[in-house]
């Protein structure tokens, strides 16, 4: 079965890739994976945290009721206005109109529904507030402790798509998205649980790399909502350089890995490829290291080449000693 997204010329100019994971999409999709039986360090840590937080089980139960293990879940749980911020996303959920609540919940609960879900569908503000609170609690348990790593995974995937777009064009980038079966410049064909056709109608398409999207891409049920396509982010590519935990604690992981990558002089683009991040991020990290006296940078043709200073080398190799007391 196939999802077909129909583009026109204006839509081609409106393709964009989100810069960060969407917290509520990750929460909803993560709830699917949390209920799987496969071994997972993330799943094990969440379950450990669950035992430590009183009331967390109740919040997860609310989430699991609204989001079945398979099939549809309400669009209002993943509002298009969240833009990478959990607070703005939860505010949008809290302001969901009653008509949207009723339509979304009828799509998911085609048979009998719990009494509280019926009250939610009627726009009961107390129930809406309870759902928002449950989402916030569940986010703190399932997503927030792992957010840094999720951002790194998404940043690496996004950087790779952007490089493909620059080097090979939009067609190669679109065909490289996991789950895409075909792309002819007008119709994007994607593996999907059922046959669907979505006309973009000049609204463009936002691609959102997702840590917890599994198997096939995901989009909104309601075709009137702003077109998005969640797809599984791939963190493949060069492995970030090994750095000591002490250096990570001192500098932060990305900055410590940037320093480690510069054991070998690299241009900004080569540094970005080594870290699996964007060129802009690599440039920013190099600038901070340069200001700290750990790196020097020199223009080499059209590129900038970064080298470790003696201080940077000493810090990286643990050869830096305190000055003897006078």
PDB file of C-alpha atoms in Angstrom:
ATOM      1  CA  UNK A   1       0.000   0.000   0.000  1.00  0.00           C
ATOM      2  CA  UNK A   2       1.167   3.495  -0.833  1.00  0.00           C
ATOM      3  CA  UNK A   3       0.893   7.109   0.270  1.00  0.00           C
ATOM      4  CA  UNK A   4       1.011   9.428  -2.737  1.00  0.00           C
ATOM      5  CA  UNK A   5       1.854  13.082  -2.222  1.00  0.00           C
ATOM      6  CA  UNK A   6       1.017  15.200  -5.267  1.00  0.00           C
ATOM      7  CA  UNK A   7       3.289  18.240  -5.884  1.00  0.00           C
ATOM      8  CA  UNK A   8       2.941  21.239  -8.143  1.00  0.00           C
ATOM      9  CA  UNK A   9       5.683  23.726  -9.063  1.00  0.00           C
ATOM     10  CA  UNK A  10       5.054  25.875  -5.994  1.00  0.00           C
ATOM     11  CA  UNK A  11       5.306  22.836  -3.726  1.00  0.00           C
ATOM     12  CA  UNK A  12       8.753  22.015  -5.094  1.00  0.00           C
ATOM     13  CA  UNK A  13       9.925  25.418  -3.911  1.00  0.00           C
ATOM     14  CA  UNK A  14       8.392  24.807  -0.482  1.00  0.00           C
ATOM     15  CA  UNK A  15      10.239  21.629   0.528  1.00  0.00           C
ATOM     16  CA  UNK A  16      12.062  22.110   3.810  1.00  0.00           C
ATOM     17  CA  UNK A  17      13.745  19.871   6.381  1.00  0.00           C
ATOM     18  CA  UNK A  18      13.034  20.555  10.058  1.00  0.00           C
ATOM     19  CA  UNK A  19      16.116  21.577  12.027  1.00  0.00           C
ATOM     20  CA  UNK A  20      15.248  19.564  15.133  1.00  0.00           C
ATOM     21  CA  UNK A  21      13.021  16.670  16.196  1.00  0.00           C
ATOM     22  CA  UNK A  22       9.426  17.521  17.074  1.00  0.00           C
ATOM     23  CA  UNK A  23       8.960  16.701  20.787  1.00  0.00           C
ATOM     24  CA  UNK A  24       5.299  15.666  20.645  1.00  0.00           C
ATOM     25  CA  UNK A  25       5.695  13.584  17.502  1.00  0.00           C
ATOM     26  CA  UNK A  26       8.633  11.855  19.220  1.00  0.00           C
ATOM     27  CA  UNK A  27       6.524  11.260  22.330  1.00  0.00           C
ATOM     28  CA  UNK A  28       3.655   9.719  20.369  1.00  0.00           C
ATOM     29  CA  UNK A  29       5.899   7.585  18.160  1.00  0.00           C
ATOM     30  CA  UNK A  30       8.073   6.673  21.131  1.00  0.00           C
ATOM     31  CA  UNK A  31       4.972   5.364  22.922  1.00  0.00           C
ATOM     32  CA  UNK A  32       4.655   2.777  20.143  1.00  0.00           C
ATOM     33  CA  UNK A  33       8.211   1.575  20.636  1.00  0.00           C
ATOM     34  CA  UNK A  34       7.936   1.614  24.413  1.00  0.00           C
ATOM     35  CA  UNK A  35       5.316  -1.143  24.217  1.00  0.00           C
ATOM     36  CA  UNK A  36       7.489  -3.433  22.105  1.00  0.00           C
ATOM     37  CA  UNK A  37       9.294  -6.429  23.607  1.00  0.00           C
ATOM     38  CA  UNK A  38      12.608  -6.055  21.754  1.00  0.00           C
ATOM     39  CA  UNK A  39      15.676  -5.397  23.950  1.00  0.00           C
ATOM     40  CA  UNK A  40      16.537  -1.695  24.083  1.00  0.00           C
ATOM     41  CA  UNK A  41      18.740   0.333  26.429  1.00  0.00           C
ATOM     42  CA  UNK A  42      16.340   3.277  26.019  1.00  0.00           C
ATOM     43  CA  UNK A  43      13.301   1.141  26.860  1.00  0.00           C
ATOM     44  CA  UNK A  44      15.076  -0.339  29.872  1.00  0.00           C
ATOM     45  CA  UNK A  45      16.012   3.121  31.180  1.00  0.00           C
ATOM     46  CA  UNK A  46      12.467   4.446  30.724  1.00  0.00           C
ATOM     47  CA  UNK A  47      11.046   1.513  32.650  1.00  0.00           C
ATOM     48  CA  UNK A  48      13.604   2.069  35.403  1.00  0.00           C
ATOM     49  CA  UNK A  49      12.633   5.759  35.578  1.00  0.00           C
ATOM     50  CA  UNK A  50       8.977   4.735  35.651  1.00  0.00           C
ATOM     51  CA  UNK A  51       9.513   2.866  38.910  1.00  0.00           C
ATOM     52  CA  UNK A  52      11.112   5.954  40.438  1.00  0.00           C
ATOM     53  CA  UNK A  53       8.389   8.470  39.574  1.00  0.00           C
ATOM     54  CA  UNK A  54       5.089   8.216  41.381  1.00  0.00           C
ATOM     55  CA  UNK A  55       2.144   8.924  39.124  1.00  0.00           C
ATOM     56  CA  UNK A  56       4.120   8.400  35.902  1.00  0.00           C
ATOM     57  CA  UNK A  57       2.293   5.134  35.190  1.00  0.00           C
ATOM     58  CA  UNK A  58      -1.029   6.995  35.211  1.00  0.00           C
ATOM     59  CA  UNK A  59       0.278   9.547  32.695  1.00  0.00           C
ATOM     60  CA  UNK A  60       1.558   6.808  30.402  1.00  0.00           C
ATOM     61  CA  UNK A  61      -1.780   5.010  30.651  1.00  0.00           C
ATOM     62  CA  UNK A  62      -3.520   8.176  29.419  1.00  0.00           C
ATOM     63  CA  UNK A  63      -1.075   8.421  26.524  1.00  0.00           C
ATOM     64  CA  UNK A  64      -1.411   4.730  25.663  1.00  0.00           C
ATOM     65  CA  UNK A  65      -5.208   5.013  25.625  1.00  0.00           C
ATOM     66  CA  UNK A  66      -5.116   7.894  23.136  1.00  0.00           C
ATOM     67  CA  UNK A  67      -2.348   6.327  21.042  1.00  0.00           C
ATOM     68  CA  UNK A  68      -3.045   2.659  20.223  1.00  0.00           C
ATOM     69  CA  UNK A  69      -0.034   0.403  19.562  1.00  0.00           C
ATOM     70  CA  UNK A  70      -0.972   0.383  15.876  1.00  0.00           C
ATOM     71  CA  UNK A  71      -3.193   2.424  13.614  1.00  0.00           C
ATOM     72  CA  UNK A  72      -4.481   5.975  13.827  1.00  0.00           C
ATOM     73  CA  UNK A  73      -3.898   8.398  16.677  1.00  0.00           C
ATOM     74  CA  UNK A  74      -5.439  11.879  17.079  1.00  0.00           C
ATOM     75  CA  UNK A  75      -3.836  14.671  15.062  1.00  0.00           C
ATOM     76  CA  UNK A  76      -4.346  17.145  17.912  1.00  0.00           C
ATOM     77  CA  UNK A  77      -1.617  15.379  19.931  1.00  0.00           C
ATOM     78  CA  UNK A  78       0.981  16.540  17.387  1.00  0.00           C
ATOM     79  CA  UNK A  79      -0.011  20.126  16.548  1.00  0.00           C
ATOM     80  CA  UNK A  80       1.753  21.712  13.568  1.00  0.00           C
ATOM     81  CA  UNK A  81       2.540  24.802  15.662  1.00  0.00           C
ATOM     82  CA  UNK A  82       4.936  23.054  18.061  1.00  0.00           C
ATOM     83  CA  UNK A  83       8.036  23.940  15.955  1.00  0.00           C
ATOM     84  CA  UNK A  84      10.394  21.896  18.107  1.00  0.00           C
ATOM     85  CA  UNK A  85       9.190  23.321  21.438  1.00  0.00           C
ATOM     86  CA  UNK A  86       7.358  21.097  23.894  1.00  0.00           C
ATOM     87  CA  UNK A  87       5.859  24.116  25.678  1.00  0.00           C
ATOM     88  CA  UNK A  88       4.367  25.623  22.527  1.00  0.00           C
ATOM     89  CA  UNK A  89       3.153  22.177  21.477  1.00  0.00           C
ATOM     90  CA  UNK A  90       1.385  21.577  24.793  1.00  0.00           C
ATOM     91  CA  UNK A  91      -0.125  25.058  24.663  1.00  0.00           C
ATOM     92  CA  UNK A  92      -1.548  24.228  21.236  1.00  0.00           C
ATOM     93  CA  UNK A  93      -2.979  20.944  22.576  1.00  0.00           C
ATOM     94  CA  UNK A  94      -4.601  22.853  25.453  1.00  0.00           C
ATOM     95  CA  UNK A  95      -6.260  25.225  22.948  1.00  0.00           C
ATOM     96  CA  UNK A  96      -7.596  22.516  20.623  1.00  0.00           C
ATOM     97  CA  UNK A  97     -11.121  23.483  19.502  1.00  0.00           C
ATOM     98  CA  UNK A  98     -13.948  21.147  20.462  1.00  0.00           C
ATOM     99  CA  UNK A  99     -14.673  20.342  16.804  1.00  0.00           C
ATOM    100  CA  UNK A 100     -11.110  19.139  16.298  1.00  0.00           C
ATOM    101  CA  UNK A 101     -11.233  17.025  19.463  1.00  0.00           C
ATOM    102  CA  UNK A 102     -14.466  15.375  18.401  1.00  0.00           C
ATOM    103  CA  UNK A 103     -13.340  14.703  14.820  1.00  0.00           C
ATOM    104  CA  UNK A 104      -9.936  13.326  15.806  1.00  0.00           C
ATOM    105  CA  UNK A 105     -11.247  11.069  18.562  1.00  0.00           C
ATOM    106  CA  UNK A 106     -14.035   9.690  16.385  1.00  0.00           C
ATOM    107  CA  UNK A 107     -11.369   8.709  13.850  1.00  0.00           C
ATOM    108  CA  UNK A 108      -9.459   6.721  16.467  1.00  0.00           C
ATOM    109  CA  UNK A 109     -12.267   5.368  18.649  1.00  0.00           C
ATOM    110  CA  UNK A 110     -14.608   3.838  16.114  1.00  0.00           C
ATOM    111  CA  UNK A 111     -16.205   1.584  18.753  1.00  0.00           C
ATOM    112  CA  UNK A 112     -16.635   1.914  22.493  1.00  0.00           C
ATOM    113  CA  UNK A 113     -14.493   4.543  24.223  1.00  0.00           C
ATOM    114  CA  UNK A 114     -13.700   5.165  27.904  1.00  0.00           C
ATOM    115  CA  UNK A 115     -16.008   7.659  29.621  1.00  0.00           C
ATOM    116  CA  UNK A 116     -13.228  10.224  30.048  1.00  0.00           C
ATOM    117  CA  UNK A 117     -12.461  10.079  26.309  1.00  0.00           C
ATOM    118  CA  UNK A 118     -16.120  10.841  25.565  1.00  0.00           C
ATOM    119  CA  UNK A 119     -15.921  13.862  27.878  1.00  0.00           C
ATOM    120  CA  UNK A 120     -12.690  14.910  26.121  1.00  0.00           C
ATOM    121  CA  UNK A 121     -14.452  14.675  22.747  1.00  0.00           C
ATOM    122  CA  UNK A 122     -17.159  16.980  24.107  1.00  0.00           C
ATOM    123  CA  UNK A 123     -14.468  19.588  24.882  1.00  0.00           C
ATOM    124  CA  UNK A 124     -14.480  19.149  28.672  1.00  0.00           C
ATOM    125  CA  UNK A 125     -11.706  21.570  29.706  1.00  0.00           C
ATOM    126  CA  UNK A 126     -10.837  19.574  32.814  1.00  0.00           C
ATOM    127  CA  UNK A 127     -10.209  16.499  30.688  1.00  0.00           C
ATOM    128  CA  UNK A 128      -8.192  18.565  28.214  1.00  0.00           C
ATOM    129  CA  UNK A 129      -6.075  19.863  31.085  1.00  0.00           C
ATOM    130  CA  UNK A 130      -5.604  16.308  32.342  1.00  0.00           C
ATOM    131  CA  UNK A 131      -4.362  15.187  28.925  1.00  0.00           C
ATOM    132  CA  UNK A 132      -1.927  18.120  28.726  1.00  0.00           C
ATOM    133  CA  UNK A 133      -0.578  17.267  32.176  1.00  0.00           C
ATOM    134  CA  UNK A 134      -0.221  13.601  31.243  1.00  0.00           C
ATOM    135  CA  UNK A 135       1.639  14.522  28.046  1.00  0.00           C
ATOM    136  CA  UNK A 136       4.004  16.769  29.989  1.00  0.00           C
ATOM    137  CA  UNK A 137       4.727  14.043  32.542  1.00  0.00           C
ATOM    138  CA  UNK A 138       5.191  11.410  29.859  1.00  0.00           C
ATOM    139  CA  UNK A 139       7.518  13.684  27.913  1.00  0.00           C
ATOM    140  CA  UNK A 140       9.668  14.166  31.019  1.00  0.00           C
ATOM    141  CA  UNK A 141       9.935  10.406  31.393  1.00  0.00           C
ATOM    142  CA  UNK A 142      10.168   9.127  27.809  1.00  0.00           C
ATOM    143  CA  UNK A 143      11.802  11.921  25.795  1.00  0.00           C
ATOM    144  CA  UNK A 144      13.433  14.686  27.830  1.00  0.00           C
ATOM    145  CA  UNK A 145      16.280  12.621  29.384  1.00  0.00           C
ATOM    146  CA  UNK A 146      17.313  11.497  25.889  1.00  0.00           C
ATOM    147  CA  UNK A 147      16.714  14.754  24.008  1.00  0.00           C
ATOM    148  CA  UNK A 148      20.383  15.640  23.430  1.00  0.00           C
ATOM    149  CA  UNK A 149      21.119  12.348  21.701  1.00  0.00           C
ATOM    150  CA  UNK A 150      17.923  12.599  19.666  1.00  0.00           C
ATOM    151  CA  UNK A 151      18.896  16.074  18.455  1.00  0.00           C
ATOM    152  CA  UNK A 152      22.311  14.750  17.415  1.00  0.00           C
ATOM    153  CA  UNK A 153      20.724  11.903  15.450  1.00  0.00           C
ATOM    154  CA  UNK A 154      18.341  14.269  13.678  1.00  0.00           C
ATOM    155  CA  UNK A 155      21.099  16.838  13.021  1.00  0.00           C
ATOM    156  CA  UNK A 156      23.290  14.157  11.430  1.00  0.00           C
ATOM    157  CA  UNK A 157      20.441  12.960   9.214  1.00  0.00           C
ATOM    158  CA  UNK A 158      19.492  16.508   8.222  1.00  0.00           C
ATOM    159  CA  UNK A 159      23.084  17.420   7.383  1.00  0.00           C
ATOM    160  CA  UNK A 160      23.341  14.387   5.117  1.00  0.00           C
ATOM    161  CA  UNK A 161      20.082  15.279   3.294  1.00  0.00           C
ATOM    162  CA  UNK A 162      21.232  18.882   2.830  1.00  0.00           C
ATOM    163  CA  UNK A 163      24.561  17.719   1.394  1.00  0.00           C
ATOM    164  CA  UNK A 164      22.705  15.438  -1.020  1.00  0.00           C
ATOM    165  CA  UNK A 165      20.412  18.307  -2.027  1.00  0.00           C
ATOM    166  CA  UNK A 166      23.391  20.591  -2.710  1.00  0.00           C
ATOM    167  CA  UNK A 167      25.445  17.991  -4.585  1.00  0.00           C
ATOM    168  CA  UNK A 168      22.807  15.946  -6.443  1.00  0.00           C
ATOM    169  CA  UNK A 169      19.558  17.926  -6.355  1.00  0.00           C
ATOM    170  CA  UNK A 170      16.091  17.573  -4.879  1.00  0.00           C
ATOM    171  CA  UNK A 171      15.325  14.326  -6.712  1.00  0.00           C
ATOM    172  CA  UNK A 172      18.214  12.444  -5.126  1.00  0.00           C
ATOM    173  CA  UNK A 173      17.357  13.830  -1.702  1.00  0.00           C
ATOM    174  CA  UNK A 174      13.696  12.821  -1.948  1.00  0.00           C
ATOM    175  CA  UNK A 175      14.485   9.348  -3.265  1.00  0.00           C
ATOM    176  CA  UNK A 176      16.909   8.810  -0.378  1.00  0.00           C
ATOM    177  CA  UNK A 177      14.247   9.250   2.323  1.00  0.00           C
ATOM    178  CA  UNK A 178      13.560   5.913   4.063  1.00  0.00           C
ATOM    179  CA  UNK A 179      10.286   4.426   2.830  1.00  0.00           C
ATOM    180  CA  UNK A 180      10.177   6.344  -0.464  1.00  0.00           C
ATOM    181  CA  UNK A 181       9.304   4.039  -3.353  1.00  0.00           C
ATOM    182  CA  UNK A 182       9.309   6.530  -6.181  1.00  0.00           C
ATOM    183  CA  UNK A 183       9.642  10.197  -7.120  1.00  0.00           C
ATOM    184  CA  UNK A 184       9.170  11.675 -10.592  1.00  0.00           C
ATOM    185  CA  UNK A 185       9.119  15.359  -9.685  1.00  0.00           C
ATOM    186  CA  UNK A 186       5.327  15.452  -9.333  1.00  0.00           C
ATOM    187  CA  UNK A 187       4.312  12.410  -7.267  1.00  0.00           C
ATOM    188  CA  UNK A 188       6.131  11.148  -4.175  1.00  0.00           C
ATOM    189  CA  UNK A 189       5.252   7.493  -3.504  1.00  0.00           C
ATOM    190  CA  UNK A 190       5.852   6.218   0.035  1.00  0.00           C
ATOM    191  CA  UNK A 191       5.326   2.871   1.747  1.00  0.00           C
ATOM    192  CA  UNK A 192       2.296   3.273   4.035  1.00  0.00           C
ATOM    193  CA  UNK A 193      -0.138   1.086   5.988  1.00  0.00           C
ATOM    194  CA  UNK A 194      -2.999   1.988   3.617  1.00  0.00           C
ATOM    195  CA  UNK A 195      -3.538   3.637   0.240  1.00  0.00           C
ATOM    196  CA  UNK A 196      -3.833   7.423   0.523  1.00  0.00           C
ATOM    197  CA  UNK A 197      -3.416  10.421  -1.744  1.00  0.00           C
ATOM    198  CA  UNK A 198      -2.570  13.882  -0.396  1.00  0.00           C
ATOM    199  CA  UNK A 199      -2.578  16.928  -2.663  1.00  0.00           C
ATOM    200  CA  UNK A 200      -0.145  19.537  -1.358  1.00  0.00           C
ATOM    201  CA  UNK A 201      -1.917  22.309  -3.307  1.00  0.00           C
ATOM    202  CA  UNK A 202       0.944  24.808  -3.108  1.00  0.00           C
ATOM    203  CA  UNK A 203       1.499  24.440   0.645  1.00  0.00           C
ATOM    204  CA  UNK A 204       4.909  22.806   0.334  1.00  0.00           C
ATOM    205  CA  UNK A 205       6.105  19.906   2.473  1.00  0.00           C
ATOM    206  CA  UNK A 206       8.033  19.825   5.728  1.00  0.00           C
ATOM    207  CA  UNK A 207      10.258  16.776   6.141  1.00  0.00           C
ATOM    208  CA  UNK A 208      10.822  15.917   9.813  1.00  0.00           C
ATOM    209  CA  UNK A 209      13.575  13.415  10.659  1.00  0.00           C
ATOM    210  CA  UNK A 210      12.450  11.381  13.662  1.00  0.00           C
ATOM    211  CA  UNK A 211      14.326   9.233  16.142  1.00  0.00           C
ATOM    212  CA  UNK A 212      11.255   7.137  16.970  1.00  0.00           C
ATOM    213  CA  UNK A 213       9.575   6.902  13.584  1.00  0.00           C
ATOM    214  CA  UNK A 214       9.970   3.249  12.625  1.00  0.00           C
ATOM    215  CA  UNK A 215       9.435   1.236   9.454  1.00  0.00           C
ATOM    216  CA  UNK A 216       7.395   3.672   7.331  1.00  0.00           C
ATOM    217  CA  UNK A 217       6.969   7.473   7.268  1.00  0.00           C
ATOM    218  CA  UNK A 218       3.992   9.117   8.987  1.00  0.00           C
ATOM    219  CA  UNK A 219       1.808  12.118   8.195  1.00  0.00           C
ATOM    220  CA  UNK A 220      -1.360  13.746   9.506  1.00  0.00           C
ATOM    221  CA  UNK A 221      -4.706  12.015   9.040  1.00  0.00           C
ATOM    222  CA  UNK A 222      -6.454  15.266   8.138  1.00  0.00           C
ATOM    223  CA  UNK A 223      -5.258  16.377   4.663  1.00  0.00           C
ATOM    224  CA  UNK A 224      -6.253  19.959   5.485  1.00  0.00           C
ATOM    225  CA  UNK A 225      -3.441  20.270   8.041  1.00  0.00           C
ATOM    226  CA  UNK A 226      -0.048  21.647   6.906  1.00  0.00           C
ATOM    227  CA  UNK A 227       1.679  18.812   4.998  1.00  0.00           C
ATOM    228  CA  UNK A 228       4.432  17.035   6.936  1.00  0.00           C
ATOM    229  CA  UNK A 229       6.278  13.774   6.501  1.00  0.00           C
ATOM    230  CA  UNK A 230       7.921  12.160   9.519  1.00  0.00           C
ATOM    231  CA  UNK A 231      10.573   9.655   8.487  1.00  0.00           C
ATOM    232  CA  UNK A 232      13.134   7.517  10.365  1.00  0.00           C
ATOM    233  CA  UNK A 233      16.311   9.513  10.995  1.00  0.00           C
ATOM    234  CA  UNK A 234      19.475   7.613  10.189  1.00  0.00           C
ATOM    235  CA  UNK A 235      22.595   8.413  12.194  1.00  0.00           C
ATOM    236  CA  UNK A 236      24.886   6.431   9.911  1.00  0.00           C
ATOM    237  CA  UNK A 237      28.147   7.909   8.751  1.00  0.00           C
ATOM    238  CA  UNK A 238      31.570   8.457  10.306  1.00  0.00           C
ATOM    239  CA  UNK A 239      31.680   7.589  13.981  1.00  0.00           C
ATOM    240  CA  UNK A 240      32.377  10.665  16.149  1.00  0.00           C
ATOM    241  CA  UNK A 241      35.885  10.582  17.624  1.00  0.00           C
ATOM    242  CA  UNK A 242      36.367   8.988  21.028  1.00  0.00           C
ATOM    243  CA  UNK A 243      36.918  11.501  23.802  1.00  0.00           C
ATOM    244  CA  UNK A 244      37.256  11.023  27.540  1.00  0.00           C
ATOM    245  CA  UNK A 245      34.247  11.489  29.851  1.00  0.00           C
ATOM    246  CA  UNK A 246      36.236  14.158  31.686  1.00  0.00           C
ATOM    247  CA  UNK A 247      36.664  16.193  28.512  1.00  0.00           C
ATOM    248  CA  UNK A 248      32.957  15.812  27.742  1.00  0.00           C
ATOM    249  CA  UNK A 249      32.117  17.050  31.246  1.00  0.00           C
ATOM    250  CA  UNK A 250      34.423  20.040  30.748  1.00  0.00           C
ATOM    251  CA  UNK A 251      33.461  21.094  27.227  1.00  0.00           C
ATOM    252  CA  UNK A 252      30.190  19.332  26.409  1.00  0.00           C
ATOM    253  CA  UNK A 253      29.983  16.376  24.018  1.00  0.00           C
ATOM    254  CA  UNK A 254      29.801  18.169  20.671  1.00  0.00           C
ATOM    255  CA  UNK A 255      32.640  20.555  21.535  1.00  0.00           C
ATOM    256  CA  UNK A 256      34.787  17.743  22.964  1.00  0.00           C
ATOM    257  CA  UNK A 257      34.192  15.629  19.848  1.00  0.00           C
ATOM    258  CA  UNK A 258      35.058  18.644  17.689  1.00  0.00           C
ATOM    259  CA  UNK A 259      38.364  18.955  19.520  1.00  0.00           C
ATOM    260  CA  UNK A 260      38.958  15.215  19.117  1.00  0.00           C
ATOM    261  CA  UNK A 261      38.207  15.361  15.394  1.00  0.00           C
ATOM    262  CA  UNK A 262      40.878  18.028  14.968  1.00  0.00           C
ATOM    263  CA  UNK A 263      43.651  15.638  15.948  1.00  0.00           C
ATOM    264  CA  UNK A 264      43.880  15.714  12.160  1.00  0.00           C
ATOM    265  CA  UNK A 265      43.616  19.210  10.607  1.00  0.00           C
ATOM    266  CA  UNK A 266      40.250  19.506   8.874  1.00  0.00           C
ATOM    267  CA  UNK A 267      38.267  22.048   6.915  1.00  0.00           C
ATOM    268  CA  UNK A 268      34.906  23.123   8.284  1.00  0.00           C
ATOM    269  CA  UNK A 269      33.052  20.845   5.871  1.00  0.00           C
ATOM    270  CA  UNK A 270      35.282  17.872   6.741  1.00  0.00           C
ATOM    271  CA  UNK A 271      34.752  18.591  10.441  1.00  0.00           C
ATOM    272  CA  UNK A 272      30.973  18.624   9.888  1.00  0.00           C
ATOM    273  CA  UNK A 273      31.139  15.298   8.029  1.00  0.00           C
ATOM    274  CA  UNK A 274      33.232  13.749  10.802  1.00  0.00           C
ATOM    275  CA  UNK A 275      30.789  14.884  13.480  1.00  0.00           C
ATOM    276  CA  UNK A 276      27.682  14.122  11.417  1.00  0.00           C
ATOM    277  CA  UNK A 277      26.396  17.656  11.910  1.00  0.00           C
ATOM    278  CA  UNK A 278      25.743  20.740   9.782  1.00  0.00           C
ATOM    279  CA  UNK A 279      28.523  22.967   8.454  1.00  0.00           C
ATOM    280  CA  UNK A 280      27.079  25.869  10.434  1.00  0.00           C
ATOM    281  CA  UNK A 281      27.284  23.908  13.687  1.00  0.00           C
ATOM    282  CA  UNK A 282      30.834  22.769  12.929  1.00  0.00           C
ATOM    283  CA  UNK A 283      31.866  26.356  12.176  1.00  0.00           C
ATOM    284  CA  UNK A 284      30.353  27.550  15.448  1.00  0.00           C
ATOM    285  CA  UNK A 285      32.139  24.849  17.461  1.00  0.00           C
ATOM    286  CA  UNK A 286      35.469  25.660  15.788  1.00  0.00           C
ATOM    287  CA  UNK A 287      34.975  29.361  16.563  1.00  0.00           C
ATOM    288  CA  UNK A 288      34.378  28.664  20.259  1.00  0.00           C
ATOM    289  CA  UNK A 289      37.470  26.430  20.431  1.00  0.00           C
ATOM    290  CA  UNK A 290      39.483  29.096  18.620  1.00  0.00           C
ATOM    291  CA  UNK A 291      38.408  31.787  21.080  1.00  0.00           C
ATOM    292  CA  UNK A 292      39.510  29.478  23.923  1.00  0.00           C
ATOM    293  CA  UNK A 293      42.969  29.157  22.360  1.00  0.00           C
ATOM    294  CA  UNK A 294      42.542  25.455  21.586  1.00  0.00           C
ATOM    295  CA  UNK A 295      42.338  25.785  17.798  1.00  0.00           C
ATOM    296  CA  UNK A 296      43.765  28.007  15.086  1.00  0.00           C
ATOM    297  CA  UNK A 297      42.074  28.528  11.734  1.00  0.00           C
ATOM    298  CA  UNK A 298      43.548  29.617   8.426  1.00  0.00           C
ATOM    299  CA  UNK A 299      41.973  30.140   5.024  1.00  0.00           C
ATOM    300  CA  UNK A 300      43.078  27.634   2.424  1.00  0.00           C
ATOM    301  CA  UNK A 301      41.691  28.552  -0.961  1.00  0.00           C
ATOM    302  CA  UNK A 302      37.921  28.677  -0.609  1.00  0.00           C
ATOM    303  CA  UNK A 303      37.897  26.714   2.668  1.00  0.00           C
ATOM    304  CA  UNK A 304      38.997  27.277   6.256  1.00  0.00           C
ATOM    305  CA  UNK A 305      41.416  24.740   7.745  1.00  0.00           C
ATOM    306  CA  UNK A 306      41.405  24.183  11.517  1.00  0.00           C
ATOM    307  CA  UNK A 307      44.431  22.960  13.528  1.00  0.00           C
ATOM    308  CA  UNK A 308      44.915  22.166  17.210  1.00  0.00           C
ATOM    309  CA  UNK A 309      47.147  24.547  19.125  1.00  0.00           C
ATOM    310  CA  UNK A 310      49.718  23.234  21.601  1.00  0.00           C
ATOM    311  CA  UNK A 311      47.189  23.950  24.351  1.00  0.00           C
ATOM    312  CA  UNK A 312      44.463  22.046  22.486  1.00  0.00           C
ATOM    313  CA  UNK A 313      46.774  19.093  21.901  1.00  0.00           C
ATOM    314  CA  UNK A 314      47.832  19.069  25.536  1.00  0.00           C
ATOM    315  CA  UNK A 315      44.239  19.182  26.763  1.00  0.00           C
ATOM    316  CA  UNK A 316      43.210  16.414  24.406  1.00  0.00           C
ATOM    317  CA  UNK A 317      46.123  14.141  25.342  1.00  0.00           C
ATOM    318  CA  UNK A 318      45.997  14.971  29.061  1.00  0.00           C
ATOM    319  CA  UNK A 319      49.523  16.373  28.973  1.00  0.00           C
ATOM    320  CA  UNK A 320      48.462  19.672  30.509  1.00  0.00           C
ATOM    321  CA  UNK A 321      49.824  20.060  34.043  1.00  0.00           C
ATOM    322  CA  UNK A 322      49.357  22.742  36.580  1.00  0.00           C
ATOM    323  CA  UNK A 323      52.135  25.303  36.808  1.00  0.00           C
ATOM    324  CA  UNK A 324      54.405  24.592  39.805  1.00  0.00           C
ATOM    325  CA  UNK A 325      53.794  26.887  42.735  1.00  0.00           C
ATOM    326  CA  UNK A 326      56.384  29.699  42.945  1.00  0.00           C
TER     327      UNK A 326
END
